[in-house]
Amino acid sequence: MVKKLFKDFYAKNAWKIRPPTSIEKREFAFILIEGGEMVRHKGFSSLNGLIDYIKSEIPLHVYYSSAYYANPAAKEMELKEWLGADLVFDIDADHIPTRCKEEHDAWRCNNCGAQDRGLLPASCPRCGSKHVTASSSWLCYQCLEAAKDEAIKLIEDFLIPDFGFSTSEISISFSGRRGYHIHIESPKILSLDPYARREIVDYIKATELIPDAQGFEPGLKVPTIGDYGWRGKLAKGLYLYLSQASVSELSDVAGPDITGGGLETWRNNLLKNLEGGSGPWLLPSSSEAAKKLFERAVAYQRCNIDERVTTDVKRLIRLPGSLHGGTGLQVLSLSLNDLERFNPLKSAVAFRTGHLKCFVKHAPQIAMMDQTFGPYHEARVELPLAVALYLLLQGLAEAVGDNS
Ligand SMILES: [Zn+2]
Ligand SMILES: [Zn+2]
C-alpha cells in the first residue's frame, strides 16, 4: 500500500525534487521500504540520475550529506575526501516545551523502562540514562507553530544580524515532520571544524553566558535594547519578561530587594532604562536576584537548536521534494517570506485526494487540510488519504476492507 502510494507520487512529482548545490560532490542515502535498512554511499553526477534512482527504488526516506566530498560514493568515510560542509541548523518541536505535549507526546527510557507523557527529557529522570526515545510525537499545529517561531528567531535574531549572513546564503526547508532545517551555504563556513561549529551553537543557545559579564550585576551599566549581540538580546528579553510578569511573580524574583517606590515604580523605571534611558541600573541589590532576572531574559531570547546536527560536519539531511516516510508529508524548500505564513498541515500534504478505510487502534485528534479528525479509539473509519497514511506510517492504524 505505502509503496504503491509513494510510487504514484514520485511518478507525478519527482520534478519537485530540489537537488543540493554541487550534487556531484554529495553523498546520498536512502531507507528502503522493504527491509528498512539504510543504503548509503550513493553518488549522482546529475539530478536526472538521482530522480531515476528514486523512481525505481521508491525509498521511504531520502537524505544527502551536508558535506562535499571528492569521492562521495566511496564506501569508506576516509576515502571520500572531505572538502567542507554547509552549516546546518535543525529546529524540531521535539525539543521545544509546549503545553500540548502533555496531551499528545510520550517517551520511554530504553535502559530502565520508565515512561511518561510530555516533553522528551534529555536524560531519564529515574535512572539518568540518555537512551530515552519518543514513543509518541504527534503532528500538532501548536507544536509546528512553536518550531516555526523558533526558526524565524534563529534567522532574524541570530543568523542575519549577529553572524552577518545574507538571505541569499540562507535556505530553509520544512523537515516533513515537526521541524525546519536552516542551511548556510557560503565559502565563509565551508571549512569550519566541529569545534568552531560548537562555538556557534554555544552562542545561539547562550550556553556559556555569564550574568555579570553582560551587566547583570548590581552597580553595572544597564544593557539597552539597541546594544549589539547578547547585551541587546538580554535587554529585550528582560523587557519582555518585565512587561508580562505579574506583580506577585516579580515580587518572588526581585521583591525582597526592592525598596522605595515599590515594585511598579521599579518596573517602569527599569523598562525606561532598557529602552535606552541613562538612569542607574535599577536591578535589585543582590546578585542572586539579578541572576534570576538574567535567567528569565535568556529564556526569552535563546534559540532551541539541535546541537548534534550543527556540530556534525558529515550529517545526512532530508532532501527537499522527497517524502517523509514517517508522516507521508513532503519535505519542502521555503523562502523566508513563505515561512511566516507556512502551515505544513496544509501546504506539505502530498496526497491531496482520495480516501482510505481503516481501523484505528488509537490516535489523538489531528488537524489536516483545515479539518480535524479524531480522537479515535478502536474505530473503523474512512479518512482522507493523507490522514490515513499518517496513521498507517505511525503504526496506529491498518487499512481494512475494500480500498481498491
Ligand atoms: Zn531510565
Ligand atoms: Zn502540540
Coordinates of N, CA, C and O in Angstrom, one line a residue, residues 16-77:
K16 N 9.6 17.9 -8.5 CA 9.6 18.9 -7.4 C 10.9 18.7 -6.6 O 11.1 19.5 -5.7
I17 N 11.7 17.7 -6.8 CA 12.9 17.5 -6.0 C 13.9 18.6 -6.3 O 14.2 18.9 -7.4
R18 N 14.3 19.1 -5.2 CA 15.3 20.2 -5.2 C 16.7 19.7 -4.9 O 16.9 19.4 -3.7
P19 N 17.6 19.6 -5.9 CA 18.9 19.0 -5.6 C 19.7 20.0 -4.8 O 19.6 21.2 -5.0
P20 N 20.7 19.5 -4.0 CA 21.6 20.4 -3.3 C 22.6 21.0 -4.3 O 22.7 20.4 -5.4
T21 N 23.2 22.1 -4.0 CA 24.3 22.6 -5.0 C 25.4 21.6 -5.0 O 25.6 20.9 -4.0
S22 N 26.1 21.5 -6.1 CA 27.2 20.6 -6.3 C 26.7 19.2 -6.0 O 27.3 18.5 -5.2
I23 N 25.7 18.7 -6.7 CA 25.1 17.4 -6.4 C 26.2 16.3 -6.6 O 26.2 15.3 -5.9
E24 N 27.2 16.5 -7.5 CA 28.2 15.5 -7.8 C 29.2 15.3 -6.6 O 29.9 14.4 -6.6
K25 N 29.1 16.3 -5.6 CA 30.1 16.1 -4.5 C 29.3 15.6 -3.2 O 29.9 15.6 -2.2
R26 N 28.1 15.3 -3.3 CA 27.3 14.9 -2.1 C 27.1 13.4 -2.1 O 26.9 12.8 -3.1
E27 N 27.1 12.9 -0.8 CA 26.7 11.5 -0.6 C 25.2 11.5 -0.5 O 24.6 12.4 0.2
F28 N 24.6 10.5 -1.1 CA 23.1 10.3 -0.9 C 22.9 9.0 -0.1 O 23.7 8.1 -0.2
A29 N 21.8 9.0 0.7 CA 21.4 7.8 1.4 C 19.9 7.6 1.4 O 19.2 8.6 1.3
F30 N 19.5 6.4 1.4 CA 18.1 6.1 1.3 C 17.7 5.0 2.3 O 18.5 4.1 2.6
I31 N 16.5 5.1 2.8 CA 15.9 4.0 3.6 C 14.8 3.4 2.7 O 13.9 4.1 2.3
L32 N 15.0 2.1 2.4 CA 14.1 1.4 1.5 C 12.9 0.9 2.3 O 12.9 0.7 3.5
I33 N 11.8 0.8 1.6 CA 10.5 0.3 2.2 C 10.7 -1.2 2.6 O 10.4 -1.5 3.8
E34 N 11.3 -2.0 1.8 CA 11.5 -3.4 2.2 C 12.7 -3.5 3.0 O 13.8 -3.0 2.7
G35 N 12.6 -4.1 4.2 CA 13.8 -4.3 5.0 C 14.1 -3.2 5.9 O 14.6 -3.3 7.0
G36 N 13.8 -2.0 5.4 CA 14.0 -0.8 6.3 C 15.5 -0.4 6.5 O 15.7 0.4 7.4
E37 N 16.4 -1.0 5.8 CA 17.8 -0.7 6.1 C 18.2 0.5 5.3 O 17.6 0.8 4.3
M38 N 19.3 1.2 5.8 CA 19.8 2.4 5.1 C 20.8 2.0 4.0 O 21.8 1.3 4.3
V39 N 20.6 2.5 2.8 CA 21.6 2.3 1.7 C 22.4 3.6 1.6 O 21.8 4.6 1.4
R40 N 23.7 3.5 1.9 CA 24.5 4.7 2.0 C 25.5 4.8 0.8 O 25.5 3.9 0.0
H41 N 26.3 5.8 0.8 CA 27.4 6.0 -0.1 C 27.0 5.9 -1.6 O 27.6 5.4 -2.4
K42 N 25.9 6.6 -1.9 CA 25.4 6.7 -3.3 C 25.9 8.1 -3.8 O 25.8 9.1 -3.0
G43 N 26.3 8.1 -5.0 CA 26.7 9.4 -5.6 C 26.0 9.5 -7.0 O 25.7 8.5 -7.6
F44 N 25.6 10.8 -7.3 CA 25.0 11.0 -8.6 C 25.6 12.2 -9.3 O 25.9 13.2 -8.6
S45 N 25.9 12.1 -10.6 CA 26.5 13.2 -11.2 C 25.5 14.2 -11.7 O 25.8 15.3 -12.1
S46 N 24.2 13.8 -11.7 CA 23.2 14.8 -12.2 C 21.9 14.5 -11.5 O 21.6 13.5 -10.9
L47 N 21.0 15.5 -11.6 CA 19.7 15.4 -11.0 C 18.9 14.3 -11.6 O 18.2 13.6 -10.9
N48 N 19.0 14.1 -12.9 CA 18.3 13.1 -13.6 C 18.6 11.7 -13.0 O 17.8 10.8 -12.9
G49 N 19.9 11.5 -12.8 CA 20.3 10.2 -12.2 C 19.7 9.9 -10.8 O 19.2 8.8 -10.5
L50 N 19.6 11.0 -10.0 CA 19.0 10.9 -8.7 C 17.5 10.6 -8.8 O 17.0 9.7 -8.2
I51 N 16.9 11.3 -9.7 CA 15.4 11.1 -9.9 C 15.1 9.7 -10.4 O 14.2 9.0 -9.9
D52 N 15.9 9.2 -11.4 CA 15.7 7.8 -11.9 C 15.9 6.8 -10.7 O 15.1 5.9 -10.7
Y53 N 16.8 7.0 -9.9 CA 17.1 6.1 -8.8 C 15.8 6.1 -7.8 O 15.3 5.1 -7.5
I54 N 15.3 7.3 -7.5 CA 14.2 7.4 -6.6 C 13.0 6.8 -7.2 O 12.2 6.0 -6.5
K55 N 12.8 7.0 -8.5 CA 11.6 6.4 -9.2 C 11.7 4.9 -9.3 O 10.6 4.2 -9.2
S56 N 12.9 4.4 -9.3 CA 13.0 2.9 -9.5 C 13.0 2.2 -8.1 O 12.4 1.1 -7.9
E57 N 13.6 2.8 -7.1 CA 13.7 2.2 -5.8 C 12.6 2.5 -4.8 O 12.4 1.8 -3.9
I58 N 11.9 3.6 -5.1 CA 10.8 4.1 -4.2 C 11.2 4.0 -2.7 O 10.7 3.3 -1.9
P59 N 12.2 4.9 -2.3 CA 12.6 4.8 -0.9 C 11.6 5.5 0.0 O 10.8 6.3 -0.4
L60 N 11.7 5.1 1.2 CA 10.8 5.6 2.3 C 11.3 7.0 2.7 O 10.6 7.9 3.1
H61 N 12.6 7.1 2.8 CA 13.3 8.3 3.2 C 14.5 8.6 2.3 O 15.2 7.6 1.9
V62 N 14.8 9.9 2.0 CA 15.9 10.3 1.1 C 16.7 11.3 1.8 O 16.2 12.3 2.3
Y63 N 18.0 11.1 1.9 CA 18.9 12.0 2.5 C 20.1 12.4 1.6 O 20.5 11.6 0.8
Y64 N 20.7 13.5 1.9 CA 22.0 13.9 1.2 C 22.9 14.4 2.3 O 22.5 14.8 3.4
S65 N 24.2 14.5 2.0 CA 25.2 14.9 3.0 C 25.3 16.4 3.0 O 25.3 17.1 2.0
S66 N 25.4 17.0 4.2 CA 25.8 18.4 4.4 C 27.2 18.6 3.9 O 27.6 19.7 3.5
A67 N 28.0 17.5 3.8 CA 29.4 17.6 3.4 C 29.5 17.5 1.9 O 28.7 16.9 1.2
Y68 N 30.6 18.1 1.4 CA 31.0 17.9 0.0 C 32.3 17.0 0.0 O 33.1 17.2 0.9
Y69 N 32.3 16.0 -0.9 CA 33.4 15.1 -0.9 C 33.9 15.0 -2.4 O 33.2 15.2 -3.3
A70 N 35.3 14.7 -2.4 CA 35.9 14.4 -3.8 C 35.3 13.1 -4.3 O 35.0 13.0 -5.5
N71 N 35.1 12.1 -3.4 CA 34.6 10.8 -3.9 C 33.4 10.4 -3.0 O 33.5 9.6 -2.1
P72 N 32.2 11.1 -3.3 CA 31.1 10.8 -2.3 C 30.6 9.4 -2.3 O 30.0 9.0 -1.3
A73 N 30.8 8.6 -3.4 CA 30.3 7.3 -3.4 C 31.3 6.2 -2.8 O 31.0 5.0 -2.7
A74 N 32.5 6.7 -2.3 CA 33.4 5.8 -1.7 C 32.8 5.1 -0.5 O 32.1 5.8 0.3
K75 N 33.1 3.8 -0.3 CA 32.4 3.1 0.8 C 32.9 3.4 2.2 O 32.3 3.2 3.2
E76 N 34.2 3.8 2.2 CA 34.9 4.1 3.5 C 34.9 5.6 3.6 O 35.3 6.3 2.7
M77 N 34.5 6.1 4.8 CA 34.5 7.6 5.0 C 35.9 8.2 4.7 O 36.0 9.3 4.2

